Amino acid sequence: MINPAIKKLVVKGKFIVGNDRGLHTRPSTELVKCASAFKAQVFLKYQKHAVNAKSLLGVLMLAASKGARIGIEAEGVDAEEAVESIIALANNKFYIKY
C-alpha cells in the first residue's frame, strides 16, 4: 500500500532553445545525460508532443529549432532539481560551441 503522506512532487518549467541549429544530436545528448542523472520522471513538451527527456530518440523527435519554447514536467523526489538543471543547461546552450 502506498503511504498517502508521500506525495509525488510535480514541477514544471520552460526553456527556449538558443542554439543556432536547434536540438540536434549533440545538445539533445547533453539534455538526456542531464535528465538521466535524476530519479524523477522528466518529460519535454513541444507543440503537441510529449517525450521522455531520458530518451535521445524522443528528444530528437521533437525536431525543435532555434527559438522553440519547450515545456518541462518532472515528477518525483528530485523533480525540482531536475527542472532547474535542464533550464540551466539550456541557458548555457547545452555547452555547445560552434
Short mmCIF file of N, CA, C and O in Angstrom, two decimals:
data_model
loop_
_atom_site.label_atom_id
_atom_site.label_comp_id
_atom_site.label_asym_id
_atom_site.label_seq_id
_atom_site.Cartn_x
_atom_site.Cartn_y
_atom_site.Cartn_z
N MET A 1 0.83 -1.18 0.00
CA MET A 1 0.00 0.00 0.00
C MET A 1 0.88 1.25 0.00
O MET A 1 1.87 1.33 0.70
N ILE A 2 0.51 2.21 -0.78
CA ILE A 2 1.26 3.46 -0.87
C ILE A 2 0.88 4.37 0.29
O ILE A 2 -0.29 4.55 0.59
N ASN A 3 1.87 4.91 0.91
CA ASN A 3 1.65 5.82 2.02
C ASN A 3 1.08 7.14 1.48
O ASN A 3 1.74 7.81 0.69
N PRO A 4 -0.14 7.54 1.88
CA PRO A 4 -0.73 8.77 1.36
C PRO A 4 0.02 10.03 1.80
O PRO A 4 -0.15 11.09 1.21
N ALA A 5 0.87 9.92 2.82
CA ALA A 5 1.63 11.07 3.28
C ALA A 5 2.76 11.42 2.30
O ALA A 5 3.26 12.53 2.28
N ILE A 6 3.15 10.43 1.47
CA ILE A 6 4.20 10.66 0.49
C ILE A 6 3.55 11.09 -0.81
O ILE A 6 2.90 10.31 -1.50
N LYS A 7 3.70 12.36 -1.13
CA LYS A 7 3.13 12.88 -2.36
C LYS A 7 4.25 13.03 -3.38
O LYS A 7 5.34 13.45 -3.05
N LYS A 8 3.93 12.69 -4.60
CA LYS A 8 4.91 12.90 -5.65
C LYS A 8 4.86 14.36 -6.06
O LYS A 8 3.80 14.89 -6.37
N LEU A 9 6.00 14.96 -6.05
CA LEU A 9 6.11 16.37 -6.41
C LEU A 9 6.19 16.52 -7.92
O LEU A 9 7.00 15.87 -8.57
N VAL A 10 5.32 17.35 -8.48
CA VAL A 10 5.33 17.64 -9.91
C VAL A 10 5.79 19.08 -10.08
O VAL A 10 5.22 19.99 -9.51
N VAL A 11 6.84 19.25 -10.85
CA VAL A 11 7.42 20.57 -11.08
C VAL A 11 7.43 20.83 -12.58
O VAL A 11 7.75 19.95 -13.37
N LYS A 12 7.05 22.06 -12.96
CA LYS A 12 7.03 22.42 -14.37
C LYS A 12 7.96 23.60 -14.61
O LYS A 12 8.21 24.40 -13.72
N GLY A 13 8.46 23.67 -15.82
CA GLY A 13 9.33 24.78 -16.21
C GLY A 13 9.33 24.89 -17.72
O GLY A 13 8.70 24.10 -18.42
N LYS A 14 10.06 25.89 -18.22
CA LYS A 14 10.15 26.10 -19.66
C LYS A 14 11.53 26.62 -20.00
O LYS A 14 12.18 27.26 -19.17
N PHE A 15 11.95 26.34 -21.23
CA PHE A 15 13.17 26.96 -21.73
C PHE A 15 12.99 27.23 -23.21
O PHE A 15 12.13 26.65 -23.87
N ILE A 16 13.80 28.14 -23.72
CA ILE A 16 13.79 28.46 -25.14
C ILE A 16 15.10 27.97 -25.74
O ILE A 16 16.18 28.25 -25.19
N VAL A 17 15.01 27.24 -26.83
CA VAL A 17 16.20 26.71 -27.49
C VAL A 17 16.99 27.89 -28.09
O VAL A 17 16.47 28.62 -28.92
N GLY A 18 18.22 28.06 -27.62
CA GLY A 18 19.04 29.18 -28.08
C GLY A 18 20.10 28.79 -29.09
O GLY A 18 20.74 29.65 -29.68
N ASN A 19 20.28 27.49 -29.29
CA ASN A 19 21.29 27.03 -30.24
C ASN A 19 20.87 27.33 -31.67
O ASN A 19 19.72 27.12 -32.04
N ASP A 20 21.80 27.80 -32.48
CA ASP A 20 21.51 28.14 -33.86
C ASP A 20 20.93 26.97 -34.64
O ASP A 20 20.09 27.16 -35.52
N ARG A 21 21.37 25.78 -34.33
CA ARG A 21 20.92 24.59 -35.07
C ARG A 21 19.81 23.82 -34.35
O ARG A 21 19.48 22.71 -34.75
N GLY A 22 19.27 24.38 -33.30
CA GLY A 22 18.18 23.73 -32.57
C GLY A 22 18.65 22.56 -31.74
O GLY A 22 19.82 22.43 -31.42
N LEU A 23 17.71 21.68 -31.40
CA LEU A 23 18.05 20.49 -30.60
C LEU A 23 18.47 19.36 -31.53
O LEU A 23 17.74 18.39 -31.72
N HIS A 24 19.66 19.48 -32.08
CA HIS A 24 20.19 18.39 -32.89
C HIS A 24 20.87 17.38 -31.97
O HIS A 24 20.70 17.44 -30.75
N THR A 25 21.64 16.47 -32.51
CA THR A 25 22.17 15.34 -31.73
C THR A 25 23.01 15.75 -30.53
O THR A 25 22.79 15.23 -29.43
N ARG A 26 23.94 16.65 -30.69
CA ARG A 26 24.83 16.99 -29.55
C ARG A 26 24.10 17.65 -28.39
O ARG A 26 24.23 17.19 -27.26
N PRO A 27 23.31 18.70 -28.61
CA PRO A 27 22.60 19.27 -27.45
C PRO A 27 21.57 18.31 -26.87
O PRO A 27 21.35 18.28 -25.66
N SER A 28 20.95 17.50 -27.72
CA SER A 28 19.98 16.52 -27.23
C SER A 28 20.66 15.49 -26.34
O SER A 28 20.11 15.08 -25.32
N THR A 29 21.88 15.09 -26.70
CA THR A 29 22.63 14.13 -25.89
C THR A 29 22.95 14.73 -24.52
O THR A 29 22.81 14.05 -23.49
N GLU A 30 23.33 16.00 -24.49
CA GLU A 30 23.61 16.67 -23.21
C GLU A 30 22.35 16.74 -22.35
O GLU A 30 22.38 16.53 -21.14
N LEU A 31 21.22 17.02 -22.99
CA LEU A 31 19.95 17.11 -22.27
C LEU A 31 19.57 15.75 -21.67
O LEU A 31 19.18 15.66 -20.52
N VAL A 32 19.74 14.69 -22.45
CA VAL A 32 19.42 13.33 -21.97
C VAL A 32 20.33 12.94 -20.82
O VAL A 32 19.88 12.37 -19.82
N LYS A 33 21.61 13.27 -20.92
CA LYS A 33 22.55 12.97 -19.83
C LYS A 33 22.13 13.69 -18.55
O LYS A 33 22.15 13.10 -17.47
N CYS A 34 21.74 14.94 -18.69
CA CYS A 34 21.31 15.74 -17.54
C CYS A 34 20.06 15.13 -16.91
O CYS A 34 20.01 14.90 -15.71
N ALA A 35 19.05 14.85 -17.71
CA ALA A 35 17.79 14.29 -17.20
C ALA A 35 18.00 12.92 -16.56
O ALA A 35 17.36 12.59 -15.56
N SER A 36 18.90 12.13 -17.14
CA SER A 36 19.13 10.77 -16.65
C SER A 36 19.83 10.74 -15.30
O SER A 36 19.84 9.71 -14.63
N ALA A 37 20.39 11.85 -14.88
CA ALA A 37 21.09 11.92 -13.59
C ALA A 37 20.11 11.99 -12.42
O ALA A 37 20.53 11.91 -11.27
N PHE A 38 18.82 12.12 -12.71
CA PHE A 38 17.82 12.27 -11.65
C PHE A 38 16.88 11.07 -11.60
O PHE A 38 16.65 10.40 -12.61
N LYS A 39 16.34 10.82 -10.42
CA LYS A 39 15.38 9.73 -10.23
C LYS A 39 14.00 10.09 -10.78
O LYS A 39 13.23 9.23 -11.14
N ALA A 40 13.71 11.37 -10.82
CA ALA A 40 12.40 11.84 -11.26
C ALA A 40 12.13 11.44 -12.72
O ALA A 40 13.05 11.30 -13.51
N GLN A 41 10.85 11.28 -13.03
CA GLN A 41 10.44 11.11 -14.41
C GLN A 41 10.40 12.51 -15.01
O GLN A 41 9.80 13.41 -14.42
N VAL A 42 11.04 12.68 -16.16
CA VAL A 42 11.13 14.01 -16.77
C VAL A 42 10.59 13.93 -18.20
O VAL A 42 11.00 13.05 -18.97
N PHE A 43 9.69 14.84 -18.51
CA PHE A 43 9.10 14.88 -19.85
C PHE A 43 9.29 16.26 -20.45
O PHE A 43 9.26 17.26 -19.74
N LEU A 44 9.47 16.28 -21.76
CA LEU A 44 9.55 17.53 -22.51
C LEU A 44 8.32 17.64 -23.36
O LEU A 44 7.87 16.65 -23.95
N LYS A 45 7.77 18.84 -23.45
CA LYS A 45 6.57 19.07 -24.25
C LYS A 45 6.83 20.18 -25.25
O LYS A 45 7.30 21.26 -24.88
N TYR A 46 6.53 19.89 -26.52
CA TYR A 46 6.71 20.86 -27.58
C TYR A 46 5.62 20.63 -28.61
O TYR A 46 5.44 19.52 -29.08
N GLN A 47 4.92 21.69 -28.93
CA GLN A 47 3.76 21.65 -29.81
C GLN A 47 2.79 20.60 -29.25
O GLN A 47 2.37 20.72 -28.13
N LYS A 48 2.46 19.57 -29.99
CA LYS A 48 1.50 18.57 -29.49
C LYS A 48 2.19 17.30 -29.01
O LYS A 48 1.53 16.29 -28.78
N HIS A 49 3.50 17.35 -28.85
CA HIS A 49 4.26 16.15 -28.49
C HIS A 49 4.78 16.23 -27.06
O HIS A 49 5.19 17.29 -26.59
N ALA A 50 4.77 15.10 -26.39
CA ALA A 50 5.38 14.96 -25.07
C ALA A 50 6.29 13.74 -25.12
O ALA A 50 5.86 12.67 -25.56
N VAL A 51 7.55 13.92 -24.73
CA VAL A 51 8.51 12.82 -24.81
C VAL A 51 9.27 12.69 -23.51
O VAL A 51 9.40 13.64 -22.74
N ASN A 52 9.80 11.50 -23.28
CA ASN A 52 10.64 11.23 -22.13
C ASN A 52 11.98 11.93 -22.35
O ASN A 52 12.66 11.68 -23.34
N ALA A 53 12.38 12.79 -21.42
CA ALA A 53 13.63 13.54 -21.56
C ALA A 53 14.86 12.65 -21.40
O ALA A 53 15.97 13.07 -21.69
N LYS A 54 14.66 11.41 -20.97
CA LYS A 54 15.78 10.48 -20.81
C LYS A 54 15.97 9.62 -22.06
O LYS A 54 16.81 8.74 -22.09
N SER A 55 15.19 9.89 -23.09
CA SER A 55 15.26 9.15 -24.34
C SER A 55 15.81 10.04 -25.45
O SER A 55 15.16 11.02 -25.85
N LEU A 56 16.99 9.70 -25.96
CA LEU A 56 17.59 10.50 -27.02
C LEU A 56 16.70 10.53 -28.25
O LEU A 56 16.47 11.59 -28.84
N LEU A 57 16.17 9.39 -28.62
CA LEU A 57 15.29 9.34 -29.80
C LEU A 57 14.05 10.21 -29.58
O LEU A 57 13.63 10.94 -30.49
N GLY A 58 13.50 10.18 -28.38
CA GLY A 58 12.33 11.00 -28.07
C GLY A 58 12.64 12.48 -28.21
O GLY A 58 11.87 13.23 -28.82
N VAL A 59 13.77 12.92 -27.65
CA VAL A 59 14.15 14.33 -27.71
C VAL A 59 14.39 14.74 -29.16
O VAL A 59 13.94 15.81 -29.59
N LEU A 60 15.06 13.90 -29.92
CA LEU A 60 15.30 14.22 -31.33
C LEU A 60 14.00 14.30 -32.13
O LEU A 60 13.90 15.09 -33.07
N MET A 61 13.01 13.50 -31.75
CA MET A 61 11.73 13.51 -32.47
C MET A 61 10.99 14.84 -32.31
O MET A 61 10.14 15.16 -33.14
N LEU A 62 11.33 15.62 -31.30
CA LEU A 62 10.70 16.93 -31.15
C LEU A 62 11.05 17.85 -32.32
O LEU A 62 10.28 18.74 -32.66
N ALA A 63 12.23 17.64 -32.91
CA ALA A 63 12.69 18.46 -34.03
C ALA A 63 12.57 19.95 -33.71
O ALA A 63 12.11 20.75 -34.53
N ALA A 64 12.99 20.32 -32.52
CA ALA A 64 12.87 21.71 -32.06
C ALA A 64 13.98 22.57 -32.65
O ALA A 64 15.16 22.25 -32.53
N SER A 65 13.60 23.65 -33.27
CA SER A 65 14.57 24.56 -33.89
C SER A 65 14.86 25.72 -32.93
O SER A 65 14.26 25.83 -31.86
N LYS A 66 15.79 26.58 -33.33
CA LYS A 66 16.15 27.73 -32.52
C LYS A 66 14.89 28.57 -32.25
O LYS A 66 14.09 28.80 -33.15
N GLY A 67 14.73 28.98 -31.00
CA GLY A 67 13.58 29.78 -30.61
C GLY A 67 12.39 28.98 -30.13
O GLY A 67 11.41 29.55 -29.65
N ALA A 68 12.46 27.66 -30.23
CA ALA A 68 11.36 26.81 -29.78
C ALA A 68 11.20 26.91 -28.26
O ALA A 68 12.18 26.91 -27.53
N ARG A 69 9.95 27.02 -27.80
CA ARG A 69 9.65 27.04 -26.36
C ARG A 69 9.31 25.61 -25.94
O ARG A 69 8.30 25.06 -26.37
N ILE A 70 10.15 25.04 -25.10
CA ILE A 70 10.00 23.66 -24.65
C ILE A 70 9.53 23.65 -23.20
O ILE A 70 10.14 24.28 -22.34
N GLY A 71 8.46 22.93 -22.94
CA GLY A 71 7.97 22.77 -21.58
C GLY A 71 8.65 21.57 -20.92
O GLY A 71 8.95 20.58 -21.59
N ILE A 72 8.89 21.67 -19.65
CA ILE A 72 9.47 20.57 -18.87
C ILE A 72 8.50 20.22 -17.76
O ILE A 72 7.95 21.10 -17.11
N GLU A 73 8.29 18.94 -17.57
CA GLU A 73 7.46 18.48 -16.45
C GLU A 73 8.17 17.30 -15.81
O GLU A 73 8.48 16.32 -16.48
N ALA A 74 8.46 17.43 -14.52
CA ALA A 74 9.15 16.37 -13.79
C ALA A 74 8.33 15.96 -12.59
O ALA A 74 7.69 16.78 -11.95
N GLU A 75 8.37 14.66 -12.31
CA GLU A 75 7.63 14.12 -11.17
C GLU A 75 8.52 13.17 -10.40
O GLU A 75 9.08 12.24 -10.97
N GLY A 76 8.67 13.43 -9.11
CA GLY A 76 9.49 12.57 -8.27
C GLY A 76 10.17 13.37 -7.18
O GLY A 76 10.00 14.58 -7.06
N VAL A 77 10.98 12.67 -6.41
CA VAL A 77 11.60 13.28 -5.23
C VAL A 77 12.58 14.40 -5.58
O VAL A 77 12.71 15.36 -4.83
N ASP A 78 13.26 14.29 -6.70
CA ASP A 78 14.23 15.32 -7.09
C ASP A 78 13.77 16.09 -8.33
O ASP A 78 14.58 16.60 -9.10
N ALA A 79 12.46 16.21 -8.49
CA ALA A 79 11.88 16.86 -9.67
C ALA A 79 12.32 18.31 -9.80
O ALA A 79 12.65 18.78 -10.89
N GLU A 80 12.34 19.03 -8.68
CA GLU A 80 12.71 20.45 -8.74
C GLU A 80 14.14 20.63 -9.23
O GLU A 80 14.42 21.47 -10.08
N GLU A 81 15.05 19.80 -8.71
CA GLU A 81 16.45 19.87 -9.13
C GLU A 81 16.60 19.51 -10.60
O GLU A 81 17.40 20.11 -11.32
N ALA A 82 15.82 18.54 -11.07
CA ALA A 82 15.88 18.13 -12.47
C ALA A 82 15.48 19.28 -13.39
O ALA A 82 16.17 19.58 -14.37
N VAL A 83 14.38 19.93 -13.07
CA VAL A 83 13.89 21.04 -13.90
C VAL A 83 14.90 22.19 -13.89
O VAL A 83 15.25 22.73 -14.94
N GLU A 84 15.41 22.53 -12.71
CA GLU A 84 16.38 23.62 -12.61
C GLU A 84 17.65 23.30 -13.40
O GLU A 84 18.21 24.19 -14.06
N SER A 85 18.10 22.06 -13.36
CA SER A 85 19.32 21.67 -14.08
C SER A 85 19.14 21.75 -15.59
O SER A 85 20.03 22.19 -16.30
N ILE A 86 17.98 21.31 -16.06
CA ILE A 86 17.72 21.36 -17.50
C ILE A 86 17.62 22.81 -17.98
O ILE A 86 18.15 23.15 -19.04
N ILE A 87 16.97 23.66 -17.20
CA ILE A 87 16.88 25.07 -17.58
C ILE A 87 18.27 25.71 -17.60
O ILE A 87 18.61 26.44 -18.53
N ALA A 88 19.10 25.40 -16.61
CA ALA A 88 20.47 25.94 -16.57
C ALA A 88 21.27 25.44 -17.78
O ALA A 88 22.01 26.21 -18.40
N LEU A 89 21.10 24.18 -18.12
CA LEU A 89 21.78 23.60 -19.28
C LEU A 89 21.36 24.32 -20.56
O LEU A 89 22.19 24.70 -21.39
N ALA A 90 20.08 24.55 -20.72
CA ALA A 90 19.57 25.24 -21.90
C ALA A 90 20.07 26.69 -21.95
O ALA A 90 20.42 27.18 -23.02
N ASN A 91 20.12 27.35 -20.80
CA ASN A 91 20.62 28.72 -20.75
C ASN A 91 22.09 28.81 -21.13
O ASN A 91 22.56 29.85 -21.59
N ASN A 92 22.82 27.71 -20.96
CA ASN A 92 24.23 27.63 -21.35
C ASN A 92 24.38 27.03 -22.75
O ASN A 92 25.47 26.57 -23.11
N LYS A 93 23.30 27.01 -23.50
CA LYS A 93 23.27 26.48 -24.87
C LYS A 93 23.83 25.05 -24.94
O LYS A 93 24.50 24.68 -25.89
N PHE A 94 23.53 24.26 -23.91
CA PHE A 94 23.90 22.84 -23.84
C PHE A 94 25.41 22.63 -23.96
O PHE A 94 25.86 21.57 -24.38
N TYR A 95 26.18 23.65 -23.60
CA TYR A 95 27.64 23.61 -23.67
C TYR A 95 28.17 23.34 -25.08
O TYR A 95 29.24 22.79 -25.25
N ILE A 96 27.40 23.73 -26.08
CA ILE A 96 27.81 23.52 -27.48
C ILE A 96 28.36 24.83 -28.02
O ILE A 96 27.70 25.86 -27.97
N LYS A 97 29.58 24.77 -28.54
CA LYS A 97 30.20 25.93 -29.18
C LYS A 97 30.39 25.61 -30.65
O LYS A 97 30.93 24.57 -31.01
N TYR A 98 29.98 26.52 -31.50
CA TYR A 98 30.12 26.30 -32.94
C TYR A 98 31.31 27.07 -33.46
O TYR A 98 31.65 28.11 -33.02
#
